[in-house]
PDB file of C-alpha atoms in Angstrom:
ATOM      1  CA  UNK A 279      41.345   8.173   0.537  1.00  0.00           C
ATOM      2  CA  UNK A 280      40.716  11.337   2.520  1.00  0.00           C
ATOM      3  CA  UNK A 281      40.811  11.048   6.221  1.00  0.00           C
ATOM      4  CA  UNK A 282      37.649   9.258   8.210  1.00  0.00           C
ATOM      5  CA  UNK A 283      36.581  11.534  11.148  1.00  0.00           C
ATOM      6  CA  UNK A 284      34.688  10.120  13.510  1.00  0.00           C
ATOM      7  CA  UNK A 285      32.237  11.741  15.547  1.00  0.00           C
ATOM      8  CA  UNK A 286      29.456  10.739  17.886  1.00  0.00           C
ATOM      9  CA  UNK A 287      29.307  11.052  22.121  1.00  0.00           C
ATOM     10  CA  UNK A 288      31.477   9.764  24.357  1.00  0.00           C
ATOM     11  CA  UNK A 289      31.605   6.301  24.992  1.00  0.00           C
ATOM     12  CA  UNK A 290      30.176   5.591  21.097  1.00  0.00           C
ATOM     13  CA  UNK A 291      33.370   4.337  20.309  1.00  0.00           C
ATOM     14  CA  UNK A 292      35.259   6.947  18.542  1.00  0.00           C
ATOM     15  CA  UNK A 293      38.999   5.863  19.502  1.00  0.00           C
ATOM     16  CA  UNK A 294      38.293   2.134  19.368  1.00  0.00           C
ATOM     17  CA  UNK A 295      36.263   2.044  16.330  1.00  0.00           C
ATOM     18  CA  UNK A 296      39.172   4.510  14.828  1.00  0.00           C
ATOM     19  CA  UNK A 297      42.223   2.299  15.810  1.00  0.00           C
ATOM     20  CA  UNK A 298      41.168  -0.953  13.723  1.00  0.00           C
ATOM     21  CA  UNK A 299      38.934   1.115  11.128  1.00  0.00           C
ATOM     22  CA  UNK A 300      42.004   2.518  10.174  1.00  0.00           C
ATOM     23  CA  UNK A 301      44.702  -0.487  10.180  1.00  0.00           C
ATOM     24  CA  UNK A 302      41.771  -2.248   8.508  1.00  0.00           C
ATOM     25  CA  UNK A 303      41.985   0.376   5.885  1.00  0.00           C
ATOM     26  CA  UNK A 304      46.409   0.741   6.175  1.00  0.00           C
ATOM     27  CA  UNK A 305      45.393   4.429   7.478  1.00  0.00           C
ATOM     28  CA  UNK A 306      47.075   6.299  10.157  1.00  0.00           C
ATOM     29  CA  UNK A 307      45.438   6.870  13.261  1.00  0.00           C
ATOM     30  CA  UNK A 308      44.940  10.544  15.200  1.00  0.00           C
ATOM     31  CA  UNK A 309      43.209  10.546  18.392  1.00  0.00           C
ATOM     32  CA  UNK A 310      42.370  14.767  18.930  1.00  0.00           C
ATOM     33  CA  UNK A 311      42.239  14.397  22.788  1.00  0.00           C
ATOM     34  CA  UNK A 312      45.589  12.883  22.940  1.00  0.00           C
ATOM     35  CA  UNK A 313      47.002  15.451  21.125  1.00  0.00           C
ATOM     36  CA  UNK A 314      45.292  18.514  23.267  1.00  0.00           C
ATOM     37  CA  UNK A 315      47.018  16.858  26.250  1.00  0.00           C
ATOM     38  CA  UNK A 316      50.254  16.814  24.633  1.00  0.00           C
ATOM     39  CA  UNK A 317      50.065  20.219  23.214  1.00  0.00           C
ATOM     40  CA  UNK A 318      48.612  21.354  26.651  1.00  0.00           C
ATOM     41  CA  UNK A 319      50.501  19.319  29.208  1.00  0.00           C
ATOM     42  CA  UNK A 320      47.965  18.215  31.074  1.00  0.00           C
ATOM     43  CA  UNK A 321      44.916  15.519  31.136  1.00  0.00           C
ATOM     44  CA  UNK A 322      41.732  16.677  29.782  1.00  0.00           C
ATOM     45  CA  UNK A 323      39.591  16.760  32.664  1.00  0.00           C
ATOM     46  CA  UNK A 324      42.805  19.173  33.982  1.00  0.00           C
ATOM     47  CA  UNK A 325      42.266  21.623  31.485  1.00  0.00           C
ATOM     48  CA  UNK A 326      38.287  21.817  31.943  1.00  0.00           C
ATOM     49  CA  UNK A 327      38.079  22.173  35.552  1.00  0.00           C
ATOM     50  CA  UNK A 328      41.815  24.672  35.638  1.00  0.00           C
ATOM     51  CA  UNK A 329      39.842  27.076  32.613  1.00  0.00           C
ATOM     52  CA  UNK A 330      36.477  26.121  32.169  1.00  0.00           C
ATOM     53  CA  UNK A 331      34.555  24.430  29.173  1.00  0.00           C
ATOM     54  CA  UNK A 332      34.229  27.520  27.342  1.00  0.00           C
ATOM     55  CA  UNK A 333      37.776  27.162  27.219  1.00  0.00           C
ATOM     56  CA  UNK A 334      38.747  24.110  26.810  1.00  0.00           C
ATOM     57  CA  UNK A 335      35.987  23.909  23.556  1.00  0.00           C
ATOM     58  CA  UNK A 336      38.468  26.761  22.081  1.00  0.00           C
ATOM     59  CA  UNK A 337      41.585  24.522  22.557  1.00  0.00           C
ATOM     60  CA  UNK A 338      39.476  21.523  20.996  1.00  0.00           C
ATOM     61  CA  UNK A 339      38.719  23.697  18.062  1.00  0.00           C
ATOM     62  CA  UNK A 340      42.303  25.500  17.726  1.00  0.00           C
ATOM     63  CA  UNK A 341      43.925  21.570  17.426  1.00  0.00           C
ATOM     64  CA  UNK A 342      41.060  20.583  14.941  1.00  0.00           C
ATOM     65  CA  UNK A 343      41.346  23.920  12.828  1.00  0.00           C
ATOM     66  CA  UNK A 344      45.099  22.742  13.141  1.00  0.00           C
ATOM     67  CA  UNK A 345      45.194  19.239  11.183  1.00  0.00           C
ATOM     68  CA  UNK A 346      46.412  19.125   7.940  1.00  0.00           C
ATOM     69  CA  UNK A 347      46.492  15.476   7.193  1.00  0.00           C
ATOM     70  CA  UNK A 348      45.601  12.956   4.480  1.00  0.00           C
ATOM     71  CA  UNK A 349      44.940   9.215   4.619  1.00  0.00           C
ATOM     72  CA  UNK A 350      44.025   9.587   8.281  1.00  0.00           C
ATOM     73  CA  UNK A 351      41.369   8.508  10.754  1.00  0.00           C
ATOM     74  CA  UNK A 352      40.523  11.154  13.216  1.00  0.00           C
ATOM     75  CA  UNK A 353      38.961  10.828  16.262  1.00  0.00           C
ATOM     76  CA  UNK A 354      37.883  14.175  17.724  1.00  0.00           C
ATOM     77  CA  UNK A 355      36.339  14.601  21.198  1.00  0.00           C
ATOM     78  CA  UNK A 356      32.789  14.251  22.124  1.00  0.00           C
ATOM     79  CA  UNK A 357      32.292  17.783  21.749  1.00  0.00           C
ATOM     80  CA  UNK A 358      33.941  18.803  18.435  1.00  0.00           C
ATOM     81  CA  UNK A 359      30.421  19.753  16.967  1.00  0.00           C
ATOM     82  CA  UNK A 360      30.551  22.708  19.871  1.00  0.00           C
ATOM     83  CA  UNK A 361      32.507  24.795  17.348  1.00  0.00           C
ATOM     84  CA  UNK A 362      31.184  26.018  13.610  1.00  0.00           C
ATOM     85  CA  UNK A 363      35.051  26.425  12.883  1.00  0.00           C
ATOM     86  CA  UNK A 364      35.919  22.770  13.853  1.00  0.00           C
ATOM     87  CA  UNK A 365      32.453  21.385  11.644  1.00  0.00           C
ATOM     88  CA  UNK A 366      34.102  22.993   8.904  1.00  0.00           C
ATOM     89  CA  UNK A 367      37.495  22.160   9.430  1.00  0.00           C
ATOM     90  CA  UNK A 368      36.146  18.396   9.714  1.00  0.00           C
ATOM     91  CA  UNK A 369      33.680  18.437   6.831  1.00  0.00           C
ATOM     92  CA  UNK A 370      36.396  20.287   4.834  1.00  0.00           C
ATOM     93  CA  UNK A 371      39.503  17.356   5.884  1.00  0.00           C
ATOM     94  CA  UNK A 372      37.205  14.098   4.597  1.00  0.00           C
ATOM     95  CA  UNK A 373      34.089  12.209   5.354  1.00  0.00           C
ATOM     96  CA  UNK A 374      32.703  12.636   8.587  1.00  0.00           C
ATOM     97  CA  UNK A 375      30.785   9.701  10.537  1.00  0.00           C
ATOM     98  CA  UNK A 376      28.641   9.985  13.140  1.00  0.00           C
ATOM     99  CA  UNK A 377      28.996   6.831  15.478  1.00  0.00           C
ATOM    100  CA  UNK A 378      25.024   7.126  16.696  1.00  0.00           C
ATOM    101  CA  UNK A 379      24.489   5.528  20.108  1.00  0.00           C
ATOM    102  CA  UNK A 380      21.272   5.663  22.062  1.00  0.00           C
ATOM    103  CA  UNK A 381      21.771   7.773  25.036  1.00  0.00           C
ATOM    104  CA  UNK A 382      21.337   4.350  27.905  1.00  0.00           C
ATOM    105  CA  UNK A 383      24.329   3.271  25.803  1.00  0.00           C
ATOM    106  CA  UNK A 384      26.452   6.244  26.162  1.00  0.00           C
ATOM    107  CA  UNK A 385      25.646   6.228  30.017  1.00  0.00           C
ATOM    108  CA  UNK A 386      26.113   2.636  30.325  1.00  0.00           C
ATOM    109  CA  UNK A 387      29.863   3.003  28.739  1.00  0.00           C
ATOM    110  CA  UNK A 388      31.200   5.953  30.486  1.00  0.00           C
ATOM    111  CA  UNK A 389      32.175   4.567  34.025  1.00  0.00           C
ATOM    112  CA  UNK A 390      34.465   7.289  35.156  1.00  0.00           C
ATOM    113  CA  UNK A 391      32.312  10.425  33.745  1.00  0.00           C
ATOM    114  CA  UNK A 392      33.978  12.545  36.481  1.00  0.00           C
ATOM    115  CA  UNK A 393      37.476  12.510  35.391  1.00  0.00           C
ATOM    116  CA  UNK A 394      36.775  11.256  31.518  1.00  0.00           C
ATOM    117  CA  UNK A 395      37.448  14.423  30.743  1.00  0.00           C
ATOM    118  CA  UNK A 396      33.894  15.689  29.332  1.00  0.00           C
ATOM    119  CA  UNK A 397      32.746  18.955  28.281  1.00  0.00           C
ATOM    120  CA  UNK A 398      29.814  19.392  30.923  1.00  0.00           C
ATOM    121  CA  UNK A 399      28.920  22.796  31.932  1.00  0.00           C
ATOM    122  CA  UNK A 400      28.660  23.295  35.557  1.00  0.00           C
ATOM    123  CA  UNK A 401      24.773  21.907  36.563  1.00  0.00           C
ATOM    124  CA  UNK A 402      24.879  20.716  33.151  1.00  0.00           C
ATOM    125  CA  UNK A 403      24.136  16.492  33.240  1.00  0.00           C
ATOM    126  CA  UNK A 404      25.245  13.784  30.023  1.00  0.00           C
ATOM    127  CA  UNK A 405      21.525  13.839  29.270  1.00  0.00           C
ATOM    128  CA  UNK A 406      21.956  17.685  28.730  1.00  0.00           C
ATOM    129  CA  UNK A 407      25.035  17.127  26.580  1.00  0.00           C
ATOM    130  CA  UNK A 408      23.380  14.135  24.235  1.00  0.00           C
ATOM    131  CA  UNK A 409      20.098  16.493  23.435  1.00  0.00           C
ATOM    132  CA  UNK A 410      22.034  19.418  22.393  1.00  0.00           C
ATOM    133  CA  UNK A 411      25.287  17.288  20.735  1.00  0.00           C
ATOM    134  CA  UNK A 412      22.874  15.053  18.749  1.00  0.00           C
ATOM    135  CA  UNK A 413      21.354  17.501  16.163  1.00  0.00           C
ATOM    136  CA  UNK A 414      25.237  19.358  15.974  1.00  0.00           C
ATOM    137  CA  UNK A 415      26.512  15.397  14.381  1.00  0.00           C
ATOM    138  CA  UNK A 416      23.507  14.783  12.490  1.00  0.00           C
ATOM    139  CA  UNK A 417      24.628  18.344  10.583  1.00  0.00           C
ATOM    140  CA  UNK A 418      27.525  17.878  10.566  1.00  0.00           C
ATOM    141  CA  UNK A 419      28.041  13.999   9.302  1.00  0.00           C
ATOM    142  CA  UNK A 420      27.989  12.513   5.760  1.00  0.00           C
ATOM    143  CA  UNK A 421      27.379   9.186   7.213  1.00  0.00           C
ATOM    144  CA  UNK A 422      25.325   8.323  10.155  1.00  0.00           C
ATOM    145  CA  UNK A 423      26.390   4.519  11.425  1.00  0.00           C
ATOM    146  CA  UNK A 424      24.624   3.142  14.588  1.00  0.00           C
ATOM    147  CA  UNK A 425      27.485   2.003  16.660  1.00  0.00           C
ATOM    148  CA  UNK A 426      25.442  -0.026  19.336  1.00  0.00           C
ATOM    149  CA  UNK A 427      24.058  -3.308  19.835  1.00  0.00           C
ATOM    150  CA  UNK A 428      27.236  -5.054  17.800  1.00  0.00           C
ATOM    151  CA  UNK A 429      30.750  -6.453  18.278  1.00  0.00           C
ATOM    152  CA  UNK A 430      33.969  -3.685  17.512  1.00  0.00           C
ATOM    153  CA  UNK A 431      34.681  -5.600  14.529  1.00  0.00           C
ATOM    154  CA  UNK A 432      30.517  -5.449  13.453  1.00  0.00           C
ATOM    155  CA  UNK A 433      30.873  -1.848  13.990  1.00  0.00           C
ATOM    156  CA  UNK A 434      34.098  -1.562  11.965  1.00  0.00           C
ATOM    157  CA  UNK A 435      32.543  -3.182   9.071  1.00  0.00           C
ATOM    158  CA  UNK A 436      29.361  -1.273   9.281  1.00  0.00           C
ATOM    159  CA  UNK A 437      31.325   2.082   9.036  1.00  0.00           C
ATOM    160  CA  UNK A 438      33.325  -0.029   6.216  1.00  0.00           C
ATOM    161  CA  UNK A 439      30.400  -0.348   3.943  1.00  0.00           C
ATOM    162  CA  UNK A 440      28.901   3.137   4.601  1.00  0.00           C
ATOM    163  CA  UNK A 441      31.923   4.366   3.388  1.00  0.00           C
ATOM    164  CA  UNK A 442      32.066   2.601   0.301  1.00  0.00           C
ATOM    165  CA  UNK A 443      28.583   3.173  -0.481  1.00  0.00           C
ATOM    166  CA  UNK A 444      28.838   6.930  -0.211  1.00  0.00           C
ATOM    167  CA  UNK A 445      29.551   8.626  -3.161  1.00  0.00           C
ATOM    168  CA  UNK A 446      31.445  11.172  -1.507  1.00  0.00           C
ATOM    169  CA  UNK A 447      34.315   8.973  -0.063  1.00  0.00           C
ATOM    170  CA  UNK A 448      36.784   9.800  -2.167  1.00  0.00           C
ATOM    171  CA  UNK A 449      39.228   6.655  -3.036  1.00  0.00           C
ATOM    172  CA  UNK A 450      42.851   6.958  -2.424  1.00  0.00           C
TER     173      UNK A 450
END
């Protein structure tokens, strides 16, 4: 199989969902943020508030445009839909799912929105983010799975049988 990207807000579950979707699957695992800190040396939040969102959405893109990877489950930040180049780059790598998540469950997950490490322009609130974000992963997704009101493992399985119901999942 291609790689799995999963996309949606944060807080819908991206990293979790990706860490068991893909040893469900015998998939590696690449979690974009992680790899922006390495490659930057410093915590995401860091990098926003030290050179701005603007920024910080080109380093997001620059280590999406970068992967070159098979048989993987990516999760990419909340805001990888901010770029065209990193929608293409995504679209391009696999299937892309959009983890969908009413906005009072994206709230109610994020407990530590002030150093998570968001994309928020200054004045600019997670309501803001969700209304502009949400028509960016409905474009940009092949599959749209709602990711609340179920256990990890019912989400898991609901992204499971998406995939093998799309015709465009290509089988390893």
């Amino acid at each position: 199989m291609d790689d799995i990207i999963l996309i949606g807000m944060p807080g819908s579950g991206k990293s979790t969902v990706g860490v068991v979707l893909a040893k469900a699957l015998g998939m590696e695992f690449l979690d974009v943020d992680l790899l922006i800190q390495q490659r930057e040396g410093a915590l995401l939040q860091a990098l926003i508030d030290a050179q701005g969102v603007e920024r910080f959405l080109d380093l997001e893109r620059d280590a999406i445009c970068s992967l070159d990877c098979r048989g993987t489950v990516v999760a990419p930040g909340g805001s990888c839909v901010c770029r065209e180049e990193s929608i293409a780059h995504m679209r391009a790598l696999g299937t892309v799912v959009y983890l969908e998540l009413p906005l009072e469950d994206v709230a109610g997950r994020i407990h530590d929105q002030a150093s998570r490490g968001i994309a928020l322009s200054p004045g600019q609130t997670l309501a803001d983010a969700y209304r502009c974000r949400v028509p960016l992963y409905e474009r940009c997704a092949h599959i749209t799975v709602p990711a609340g009101g179920q256990s990890l493992a019912g989400t898991v399985e609901a992204v499971k049988q998406a995939l093998a119901a799309y015709p465009g999942a290509r089988p390893s």
